[in-house]
Amino acid sequence: MTATDRAVELVVTAARAASDKLASQIVAFDVSDQLAITDAFLIASASNDRQVKAIVDEVEDKLREVGAKPLRREGERDGRWVLIDYGEVVVHIQHEEERQFYALERLWRDCPSIDLPADVVSHSR
């Protein structure tokens, strides 16, 4: 099983939105073989709490434009790790410290990565 075309479309849209708000370390994984509840994860980092919120807002705006509505959102109050669940796709926006500590890439490294287009730039800090 692989991520649906719609899931990949949502991942790319979310990745572009994160890139537009200067997110770093933007990566996507096809987790459809490992999880029955979602097809893909997008993970991106921010250097501070305000940037986490700005990236989350941009991701939600851009996904809303393509007809996606979040089923739930967690972690917004703390602004350190916000998870937005769209059903087919789960978006993780993490403060750089949480990103290093939880190392989601290590947990999902056996899953295939989803290639992101060249206009998705992971901004370095």
mmCIF file of N, CA and C in Angstrom:
data_model
loop_
_atom_site.group_PDB
_atom_site.id
_atom_site.type_symbol
_atom_site.label_atom_id
_atom_site.label_comp_id
_atom_site.label_asym_id
_atom_site.label_seq_id
_atom_site.Cartn_x
_atom_site.Cartn_y
_atom_site.Cartn_z
ATOM 1 N N MET A 1 0.843 -1.184 0.000
ATOM 2 C CA MET A 1 0.000 0.000 0.000
ATOM 3 C C MET A 1 0.886 1.246 0.000
ATOM 4 N N THR A 2 0.467 2.252 -0.724
ATOM 5 C CA THR A 2 1.213 3.513 -0.729
ATOM 6 C C THR A 2 0.256 4.663 -0.483
ATOM 7 N N ALA A 3 0.829 5.798 -0.127
ATOM 8 C CA ALA A 3 0.021 6.989 0.128
ATOM 9 C C ALA A 3 -0.798 7.320 -1.122
ATOM 10 N N THR A 4 -2.015 7.766 -0.905
ATOM 11 C CA THR A 4 -2.886 8.134 -2.019
ATOM 12 C C THR A 4 -2.366 9.398 -2.703
ATOM 13 N N ASP A 5 -2.816 9.608 -3.937
ATOM 14 C CA ASP A 5 -2.452 10.829 -4.652
ATOM 15 C C ASP A 5 -2.906 12.061 -3.873
ATOM 16 N N ARG A 6 -4.081 11.978 -3.254
ATOM 17 C CA ARG A 6 -4.588 13.110 -2.464
ATOM 18 C C ARG A 6 -3.685 13.376 -1.263
ATOM 19 N N ALA A 7 -3.225 12.334 -0.600
ATOM 20 C CA ALA A 7 -2.324 12.512 0.542
ATOM 21 C C ALA A 7 -1.025 13.187 0.101
ATOM 22 N N VAL A 8 -0.483 12.764 -1.027
ATOM 23 C CA VAL A 8 0.746 13.373 -1.538
ATOM 24 C C VAL A 8 0.488 14.836 -1.898
ATOM 25 N N GLU A 9 -0.656 15.124 -2.501
ATOM 26 C CA GLU A 9 -1.013 16.511 -2.825
ATOM 27 C C GLU A 9 -1.063 17.366 -1.553
ATOM 28 N N LEU A 10 -1.670 16.843 -0.501
ATOM 29 C CA LEU A 10 -1.755 17.582 0.762
ATOM 30 C C LEU A 10 -0.371 17.776 1.382
ATOM 31 N N VAL A 11 0.471 16.755 1.316
ATOM 32 C CA VAL A 11 1.835 16.865 1.839
ATOM 33 C C VAL A 11 2.595 17.960 1.101
ATOM 34 N N VAL A 12 2.514 17.966 -0.210
ATOM 35 C CA VAL A 12 3.236 18.967 -1.003
ATOM 36 C C VAL A 12 2.707 20.372 -0.700
ATOM 37 N N THR A 13 1.396 20.512 -0.595
ATOM 38 C CA THR A 13 0.803 21.815 -0.273
ATOM 39 C C THR A 13 1.275 22.291 1.098
ATOM 40 N N ALA A 14 1.245 21.397 2.074
ATOM 41 C CA ALA A 14 1.685 21.750 3.429
ATOM 42 C C ALA A 14 3.181 22.060 3.453
ATOM 43 N N ALA A 15 3.974 21.307 2.719
ATOM 44 C CA ALA A 15 5.421 21.547 2.671
ATOM 45 C C ALA A 15 5.731 22.905 2.056
ATOM 46 N N ARG A 16 5.016 23.258 0.997
ATOM 47 C CA ARG A 16 5.215 24.586 0.387
ATOM 48 C C ARG A 16 4.849 25.690 1.365
ATOM 49 N N ALA A 17 3.755 25.500 2.089
ATOM 50 C CA ALA A 17 3.326 26.505 3.080
ATOM 51 C C ALA A 17 4.388 26.653 4.166
ATOM 52 N N ALA A 18 4.921 25.534 4.650
ATOM 53 C CA ALA A 18 5.955 25.584 5.680
ATOM 54 C C ALA A 18 7.206 26.281 5.149
ATOM 55 N N SER A 19 7.570 25.963 3.928
ATOM 56 C CA SER A 19 8.735 26.590 3.307
ATOM 57 C C SER A 19 8.539 28.100 3.178
ATOM 58 N N ASP A 20 7.337 28.512 2.812
ATOM 59 C CA ASP A 20 7.034 29.943 2.680
ATOM 60 C C ASP A 20 7.232 30.692 3.991
ATOM 61 N N LYS A 21 7.071 30.003 5.108
ATOM 62 C CA LYS A 21 7.253 30.619 6.431
ATOM 63 C C LYS A 21 8.613 30.265 7.036
ATOM 64 N N LEU A 22 9.553 29.883 6.155
ATOM 65 C CA LEU A 22 10.956 29.674 6.514
ATOM 66 C C LEU A 22 11.204 28.506 7.470
ATOM 67 N N ALA A 23 10.386 27.463 7.348
ATOM 68 C CA ALA A 23 10.611 26.256 8.147
ATOM 69 C C ALA A 23 11.926 25.602 7.739
ATOM 70 N N SER A 24 12.504 24.850 8.661
ATOM 71 C CA SER A 24 13.728 24.110 8.359
ATOM 72 C C SER A 24 13.448 22.610 8.462
ATOM 73 N N GLN A 25 14.342 21.826 7.900
ATOM 74 C CA GLN A 25 14.276 20.362 7.980
ATOM 75 C C GLN A 25 12.903 19.806 7.579
ATOM 76 N N ILE A 26 12.404 20.213 6.433
ATOM 77 C CA ILE A 26 11.094 19.751 5.960
ATOM 78 C C ILE A 26 11.254 18.382 5.306
ATOM 79 N N VAL A 27 10.565 17.395 5.868
ATOM 80 C CA VAL A 27 10.620 16.039 5.323
ATOM 81 C C VAL A 27 9.223 15.426 5.360
ATOM 82 N N ALA A 28 9.011 14.449 4.483
ATOM 83 C CA ALA A 28 7.719 13.758 4.440
ATOM 84 C C ALA A 28 7.953 12.260 4.293
ATOM 85 N N PHE A 29 7.097 11.503 4.955
ATOM 86 C CA PHE A 29 7.191 10.045 4.925
ATOM 87 C C PHE A 29 5.850 9.431 4.541
ATOM 88 N N ASP A 30 5.913 8.373 3.754
ATOM 89 C CA ASP A 30 4.752 7.553 3.447
ATOM 90 C C ASP A 30 4.675 6.492 4.541
ATOM 91 N N VAL A 31 3.721 6.665 5.458
ATOM 92 C CA VAL A 31 3.590 5.747 6.598
ATOM 93 C C VAL A 31 2.408 4.790 6.420
ATOM 94 N N SER A 32 1.878 4.723 5.207
ATOM 95 C CA SER A 32 0.660 3.945 4.959
ATOM 96 C C SER A 32 0.828 2.450 5.244
ATOM 97 N N ASP A 33 2.033 1.913 5.057
ATOM 98 C CA ASP A 33 2.246 0.492 5.360
ATOM 99 C C ASP A 33 2.351 0.223 6.859
ATOM 100 N N GLN A 34 2.720 1.232 7.624
ATOM 101 C CA GLN A 34 2.926 1.074 9.062
ATOM 102 C C GLN A 34 1.713 1.456 9.899
ATOM 103 N N LEU A 35 0.930 2.409 9.409
ATOM 104 C CA LEU A 35 -0.214 2.928 10.172
ATOM 105 C C LEU A 35 -1.501 2.815 9.358
ATOM 106 N N ALA A 36 -2.538 2.345 9.999
ATOM 107 C CA ALA A 36 -3.837 2.260 9.318
ATOM 108 C C ALA A 36 -4.594 3.587 9.381
ATOM 109 N N ILE A 37 -4.160 4.479 10.259
ATOM 110 C CA ILE A 37 -4.934 5.701 10.503
ATOM 111 C C ILE A 37 -4.552 6.884 9.625
ATOM 112 N N THR A 38 -3.417 6.816 8.944
ATOM 113 C CA THR A 38 -3.002 7.916 8.075
ATOM 114 C C THR A 38 -2.063 7.391 7.001
ATOM 115 N N ASP A 39 -1.908 8.170 5.938
ATOM 116 C CA ASP A 39 -1.032 7.776 4.834
ATOM 117 C C ASP A 39 0.349 8.410 4.899
ATOM 118 N N ALA A 40 0.419 9.641 5.421
ATOM 119 C CA ALA A 40 1.685 10.368 5.332
ATOM 120 C C ALA A 40 1.888 11.296 6.515
ATOM 121 N N PHE A 41 3.153 11.519 6.828
ATOM 122 C CA PHE A 41 3.570 12.497 7.829
ATOM 123 C C PHE A 41 4.383 13.572 7.125
ATOM 124 N N LEU A 42 4.155 14.811 7.510
ATOM 125 C CA LEU A 42 5.044 15.905 7.137
ATOM 126 C C LEU A 42 5.619 16.436 8.438
ATOM 127 N N ILE A 43 6.931 16.628 8.467
ATOM 128 C CA ILE A 43 7.593 17.136 9.655
ATOM 129 C C ILE A 43 8.406 18.363 9.243
ATOM 130 N N ALA A 44 8.279 19.436 10.026
ATOM 131 C CA ALA A 44 9.052 20.652 9.768
ATOM 132 C C ALA A 44 9.410 21.297 11.099
ATOM 133 N N SER A 45 10.493 22.061 11.093
ATOM 134 C CA SER A 45 10.980 22.695 12.314
ATOM 135 C C SER A 45 10.936 24.210 12.219
ATOM 136 N N ALA A 46 10.915 24.814 13.413
ATOM 137 C CA ALA A 46 10.960 26.269 13.537
ATOM 138 C C ALA A 46 11.897 26.627 14.676
ATOM 139 N N SER A 47 12.473 27.809 14.595
ATOM 140 C CA SER A 47 13.478 28.194 15.586
ATOM 141 C C SER A 47 12.885 28.779 16.862
ATOM 142 N N ASN A 48 11.597 29.159 16.829
ATOM 143 C CA ASN A 48 10.984 29.715 18.038
ATOM 144 C C ASN A 48 9.474 29.477 18.021
ATOM 145 N N ASP A 49 8.840 29.731 19.155
ATOM 146 C CA ASP A 49 7.406 29.450 19.309
ATOM 147 C C ASP A 49 6.544 30.263 18.341
ATOM 148 N N ARG A 50 6.918 31.516 18.124
ATOM 149 C CA ARG A 50 6.138 32.355 17.201
ATOM 150 C C ARG A 50 6.205 31.826 15.780
ATOM 151 N N GLN A 51 7.372 31.344 15.392
ATOM 152 C CA GLN A 51 7.499 30.796 14.044
ATOM 153 C C GLN A 51 6.700 29.503 13.914
ATOM 154 N N VAL A 52 6.674 28.678 14.964
ATOM 155 C CA VAL A 52 5.840 27.471 14.934
ATOM 156 C C VAL A 52 4.408 27.874 14.620
ATOM 157 N N LYS A 53 3.891 28.875 15.322
ATOM 158 C CA LYS A 53 2.514 29.319 15.118
ATOM 159 C C LYS A 53 2.314 29.864 13.701
ATOM 160 N N ALA A 54 3.261 30.634 13.208
ATOM 161 C CA ALA A 54 3.149 31.187 11.854
ATOM 162 C C ALA A 54 3.110 30.076 10.806
ATOM 163 N N ILE A 55 3.933 29.055 10.978
ATOM 164 C CA ILE A 55 3.947 27.934 10.033
ATOM 165 C C ILE A 55 2.626 27.179 10.105
ATOM 166 N N VAL A 56 2.140 26.924 11.323
ATOM 167 C CA VAL A 56 0.863 26.223 11.501
ATOM 168 C C VAL A 56 -0.256 26.997 10.809
ATOM 169 N N ASP A 57 -0.312 28.302 11.022
ATOM 170 C CA ASP A 57 -1.358 29.128 10.403
ATOM 171 C C ASP A 57 -1.300 29.054 8.883
ATOM 172 N N GLU A 58 -0.077 29.119 8.325
ATOM 173 C CA GLU A 58 0.078 29.075 6.869
ATOM 174 C C GLU A 58 -0.306 27.699 6.310
ATOM 175 N N VAL A 59 0.095 26.647 6.985
ATOM 176 C CA VAL A 59 -0.270 25.293 6.555
ATOM 177 C C VAL A 59 -1.796 25.154 6.547
ATOM 178 N N GLU A 60 -2.444 25.580 7.623
ATOM 179 C CA GLU A 60 -3.903 25.464 7.683
ATOM 180 C C GLU A 60 -4.577 26.286 6.591
ATOM 181 N N ASP A 61 -4.084 27.492 6.351
ATOM 182 C CA ASP A 61 -4.666 28.335 5.295
ATOM 183 C C ASP A 61 -4.537 27.688 3.925
ATOM 184 N N LYS A 62 -3.345 27.206 3.609
ATOM 185 C CA LYS A 62 -3.108 26.611 2.280
ATOM 186 C C LYS A 62 -3.865 25.297 2.103
ATOM 187 N N LEU A 63 -3.955 24.490 3.146
ATOM 188 C CA LEU A 63 -4.709 23.244 3.024
ATOM 189 C C LEU A 63 -6.212 23.513 2.942
ATOM 190 N N ARG A 64 -6.673 24.547 3.614
ATOM 191 C CA ARG A 64 -8.080 24.933 3.504
ATOM 192 C C ARG A 64 -8.407 25.330 2.064
ATOM 193 N N GLU A 65 -7.474 26.005 1.403
ATOM 194 C CA GLU A 65 -7.673 26.425 0.009
ATOM 195 C C GLU A 65 -7.845 25.241 -0.935
ATOM 196 N N VAL A 66 -7.290 24.082 -0.582
ATOM 197 C CA VAL A 66 -7.444 22.890 -1.432
ATOM 198 C C VAL A 66 -8.501 21.936 -0.869
ATOM 199 N N GLY A 67 -9.327 22.453 0.044
ATOM 200 C CA GLY A 67 -10.474 21.698 0.531
ATOM 201 C C GLY A 67 -10.230 20.762 1.693
ATOM 202 N N ALA A 68 -9.094 20.889 2.362
ATOM 203 C CA ALA A 68 -8.796 20.007 3.498
ATOM 204 C C ALA A 68 -9.116 20.722 4.811
ATOM 205 N N LYS A 69 -9.764 19.995 5.701
ATOM 206 C CA LYS A 69 -10.091 20.538 7.015
ATOM 207 C C LYS A 69 -9.477 19.646 8.084
ATOM 208 N N PRO A 70 -8.851 20.247 9.088
ATOM 209 C CA PRO A 70 -8.241 19.423 10.132
ATOM 210 C C PRO A 70 -9.293 18.700 10.968
ATOM 211 N N LEU A 71 -9.013 17.440 11.290
ATOM 212 C CA LEU A 71 -9.886 16.684 12.175
ATOM 213 C C LEU A 71 -9.607 17.046 13.622
ATOM 214 N N ARG A 72 -8.336 17.324 13.911
ATOM 215 C CA ARG A 72 -7.951 17.762 15.256
ATOM 216 C C ARG A 72 -6.590 18.428 15.203
ATOM 217 N N ARG A 73 -6.328 19.177 16.257
ATOM 218 C CA ARG A 73 -5.068 19.897 16.394
ATOM 219 C C ARG A 73 -4.633 19.776 17.849
ATOM 220 N N GLU A 74 -3.369 19.487 18.052
ATOM 221 C CA GLU A 74 -2.853 19.339 19.416
ATOM 222 C C GLU A 74 -1.576 20.140 19.581
ATOM 223 N N GLY A 75 -1.350 20.658 20.789
ATOM 224 C CA GLY A 75 -0.105 21.318 21.142
ATOM 225 C C GLY A 75 -0.021 22.787 20.825
ATOM 226 N N GLU A 76 -1.110 23.364 20.348
ATOM 227 C CA GLU A 76 -1.044 24.764 19.910
ATOM 228 C C GLU A 76 -0.762 25.737 21.051
ATOM 229 N N ARG A 77 -1.263 25.451 22.225
ATOM 230 C CA ARG A 77 -1.082 26.376 23.341
ATOM 231 C C ARG A 77 0.394 26.545 23.698
ATOM 232 N N ASP A 78 1.124 25.436 23.738
ATOM 233 C CA ASP A 78 2.540 25.508 24.103
ATOM 234 C C ASP A 78 3.414 26.049 22.978
ATOM 235 N N GLY A 79 3.026 25.819 21.736
ATOM 236 C CA GLY A 79 3.788 26.316 20.597
ATOM 237 C C GLY A 79 5.139 25.653 20.409
ATOM 238 N N ARG A 80 5.306 24.466 20.956
ATOM 239 C CA ARG A 80 6.583 23.761 20.835
ATOM 240 C C ARG A 80 6.492 22.613 19.827
ATOM 241 N N TRP A 81 5.351 21.959 19.790
ATOM 242 C CA TRP A 81 5.112 20.876 18.839
ATOM 243 C C TRP A 81 3.620 20.868 18.562
ATOM 244 N N VAL A 82 3.259 21.287 17.376
ATOM 245 C CA VAL A 82 1.857 21.301 16.984
ATOM 246 C C VAL A 82 1.633 20.181 15.983
ATOM 247 N N LEU A 83 0.643 19.357 16.265
ATOM 248 C CA LEU A 83 0.257 18.253 15.392
ATOM 249 C C LEU A 83 -1.103 18.610 14.810
ATOM 250 N N ILE A 84 -1.211 18.563 13.495
ATOM 251 C CA ILE A 84 -2.484 18.824 12.813
ATOM 252 C C ILE A 84 -2.842 17.562 12.032
ATOM 253 N N ASP A 85 -3.975 16.966 12.382
ATOM 254 C CA ASP A 85 -4.414 15.710 11.778
ATOM 255 C C ASP A 85 -5.461 16.000 10.708
ATOM 256 N N TYR A 86 -5.129 15.653 9.465
ATOM 257 C CA TYR A 86 -6.049 15.818 8.346
ATOM 258 C C TYR A 86 -6.606 14.474 7.871
ATOM 259 N N GLY A 87 -6.479 13.454 8.670
ATOM 260 C CA GLY A 87 -6.940 12.126 8.264
ATOM 261 C C GLY A 87 -5.893 11.429 7.422
ATOM 262 N N GLU A 88 -5.807 11.778 6.159
ATOM 263 C CA GLU A 88 -4.831 11.157 5.257
ATOM 264 C C GLU A 88 -3.400 11.589 5.548
ATOM 265 N N VAL A 89 -3.269 12.775 6.149
ATOM 266 C CA VAL A 89 -1.950 13.362 6.403
ATOM 267 C C VAL A 89 -1.920 13.919 7.825
ATOM 268 N N VAL A 90 -0.802 13.717 8.502
ATOM 269 C CA VAL A 90 -0.586 14.342 9.801
ATOM 270 C C VAL A 90 0.636 15.254 9.666
ATOM 271 N N VAL A 91 0.438 16.517 10.029
ATOM 272 C CA VAL A 91 1.501 17.517 9.933
ATOM 273 C C VAL A 91 2.054 17.774 11.330
ATOM 274 N N HIS A 92 3.371 17.672 11.459
ATOM 275 C CA HIS A 92 4.065 17.946 12.721
ATOM 276 C C HIS A 92 4.934 19.181 12.518
ATOM 277 N N ILE A 93 4.651 20.242 13.260
ATOM 278 C CA ILE A 93 5.511 21.422 13.253
ATOM 279 C C ILE A 93 6.144 21.493 14.639
ATOM 280 N N GLN A 94 7.459 21.368 14.676
ATOM 281 C CA GLN A 94 8.162 21.257 15.948
ATOM 282 C C GLN A 94 9.197 22.361 16.125
ATOM 283 N N HIS A 95 9.306 22.841 17.359
ATOM 284 C CA HIS A 95 10.428 23.690 17.733
ATOM 285 C C HIS A 95 11.678 22.833 17.547
ATOM 286 N N GLU A 96 12.786 23.448 17.158
ATOM 287 C CA GLU A 96 14.003 22.688 16.871
ATOM 288 C C GLU A 96 14.443 21.792 18.033
ATOM 289 N N GLU A 97 14.248 22.260 19.278
ATOM 290 C CA GLU A 97 14.650 21.446 20.432
ATOM 291 C C GLU A 97 13.806 20.168 20.537
ATOM 292 N N GLU A 98 12.493 20.279 20.313
ATOM 293 C CA GLU A 98 11.625 19.094 20.327
ATOM 294 C C GLU A 98 11.974 18.169 19.175
ATOM 295 N N ARG A 99 12.315 18.748 18.053
ATOM 296 C CA ARG A 99 12.673 17.962 16.875
ATOM 297 C C ARG A 99 13.875 17.084 17.176
ATOM 298 N N GLN A 100 14.897 17.669 17.801
ATOM 299 C CA GLN A 100 16.085 16.890 18.144
ATOM 300 C C GLN A 100 15.777 15.840 19.206
ATOM 301 N N PHE A 101 15.015 16.220 20.220
ATOM 302 C CA PHE A 101 14.749 15.313 21.330
ATOM 303 C C PHE A 101 13.917 14.103 20.899
ATOM 304 N N TYR A 102 12.820 14.354 20.172
ATOM 305 C CA TYR A 102 11.917 13.258 19.809
ATOM 306 C C TYR A 102 12.348 12.501 18.557
ATOM 307 N N ALA A 103 13.119 13.117 17.703
ATOM 308 C CA ALA A 103 13.716 12.475 16.521
ATOM 309 C C ALA A 103 12.728 11.586 15.753
ATOM 310 N N LEU A 104 11.642 12.187 15.296
ATOM 311 C CA LEU A 104 10.622 11.424 14.571
ATOM 312 C C LEU A 104 11.186 10.730 13.329
ATOM 313 N N GLU A 105 12.169 11.355 12.693
ATOM 314 C CA GLU A 105 12.763 10.721 11.513
ATOM 315 C C GLU A 105 13.352 9.358 11.857
ATOM 316 N N ARG A 106 13.942 9.253 13.026
ATOM 317 C CA ARG A 106 14.528 7.975 13.432
ATOM 318 C C ARG A 106 13.440 6.919 13.613
ATOM 319 N N LEU A 107 12.300 7.330 14.145
ATOM 320 C CA LEU A 107 11.197 6.388 14.351
ATOM 321 C C LEU A 107 10.610 5.891 13.035
ATOM 322 N N TRP A 108 10.614 6.744 12.028
ATOM 323 C CA TRP A 108 9.955 6.424 10.761
ATOM 324 C C TRP A 108 10.942 6.183 9.618
ATOM 325 N N ARG A 109 12.219 5.981 9.936
ATOM 326 C CA ARG A 109 13.237 5.862 8.890
ATOM 327 C C ARG A 109 13.044 4.664 7.975
ATOM 328 N N ASP A 110 12.302 3.655 8.419
ATOM 329 C CA ASP A 110 12.046 2.497 7.566
ATOM 330 C C ASP A 110 10.942 2.753 6.541
ATOM 331 N N CYS A 111 10.246 3.860 6.702
ATOM 332 C CA CYS A 111 9.175 4.214 5.762
ATOM 333 C C CYS A 111 9.776 5.001 4.598
ATOM 334 N N PRO A 112 9.211 4.814 3.408
ATOM 335 C CA PRO A 112 9.736 5.569 2.262
ATOM 336 C C PRO A 112 9.488 7.066 2.442
ATOM 337 N N SER A 113 10.456 7.851 2.012
ATOM 338 C CA SER A 113 10.241 9.292 2.051
ATOM 339 C C SER A 113 9.413 9.690 0.830
ATOM 340 N N ILE A 114 8.730 10.801 0.960
ATOM 341 C CA ILE A 114 7.961 11.367 -0.148
ATOM 342 C C ILE A 114 8.797 12.507 -0.709
ATOM 343 N N ASP A 115 9.099 12.425 -1.984
ATOM 344 C CA ASP A 115 9.891 13.477 -2.618
ATOM 345 C C ASP A 115 9.096 14.770 -2.667
ATOM 346 N N LEU A 116 9.744 15.835 -2.233
ATOM 347 C CA LEU A 116 9.116 17.153 -2.258
ATOM 348 C C LEU A 116 9.661 17.934 -3.449
ATOM 349 N N PRO A 117 8.839 18.793 -4.036
ATOM 350 C CA PRO A 117 9.295 19.539 -5.218
ATOM 351 C C PRO A 117 10.441 20.500 -4.881
ATOM 352 N N ALA A 118 11.149 20.916 -5.913
ATOM 353 C CA ALA A 118 12.322 21.769 -5.739
ATOM 354 C C ALA A 118 12.000 23.116 -5.094
ATOM 355 N N ASP A 119 10.750 23.579 -5.238
ATOM 356 C CA ASP A 119 10.407 24.871 -4.635
ATOM 357 C C ASP A 119 10.152 24.789 -3.126
ATOM 358 N N VAL A 120 10.221 23.597 -2.556
ATOM 359 C CA VAL A 120 10.146 23.438 -1.101
ATOM 360 C C VAL A 120 11.580 23.509 -0.583
ATOM 361 N N VAL A 121 11.867 24.595 0.105
ATOM 362 C CA VAL A 121 13.222 24.846 0.583
ATOM 363 C C VAL A 121 13.231 24.713 2.094
ATOM 364 N N SER A 122 14.110 23.870 2.610
ATOM 365 C CA SER A 122 14.311 23.772 4.064
ATOM 366 C C SER A 122 15.341 24.816 4.442
ATOM 367 N N HIS A 123 14.888 25.861 5.083
ATOM 368 C CA HIS A 123 15.757 26.970 5.446
ATOM 369 C C HIS A 123 16.644 26.567 6.625
ATOM 370 N N SER A 124 17.915 26.858 6.523
ATOM 371 C CA SER A 124 18.826 26.489 7.597
ATOM 372 C C SER A 124 18.931 27.620 8.616
ATOM 373 N N ARG A 125 19.276 27.230 9.818
ATOM 374 C CA ARG A 125 19.397 28.208 10.913
ATOM 375 C C ARG A 125 20.837 28.481 11.165
#
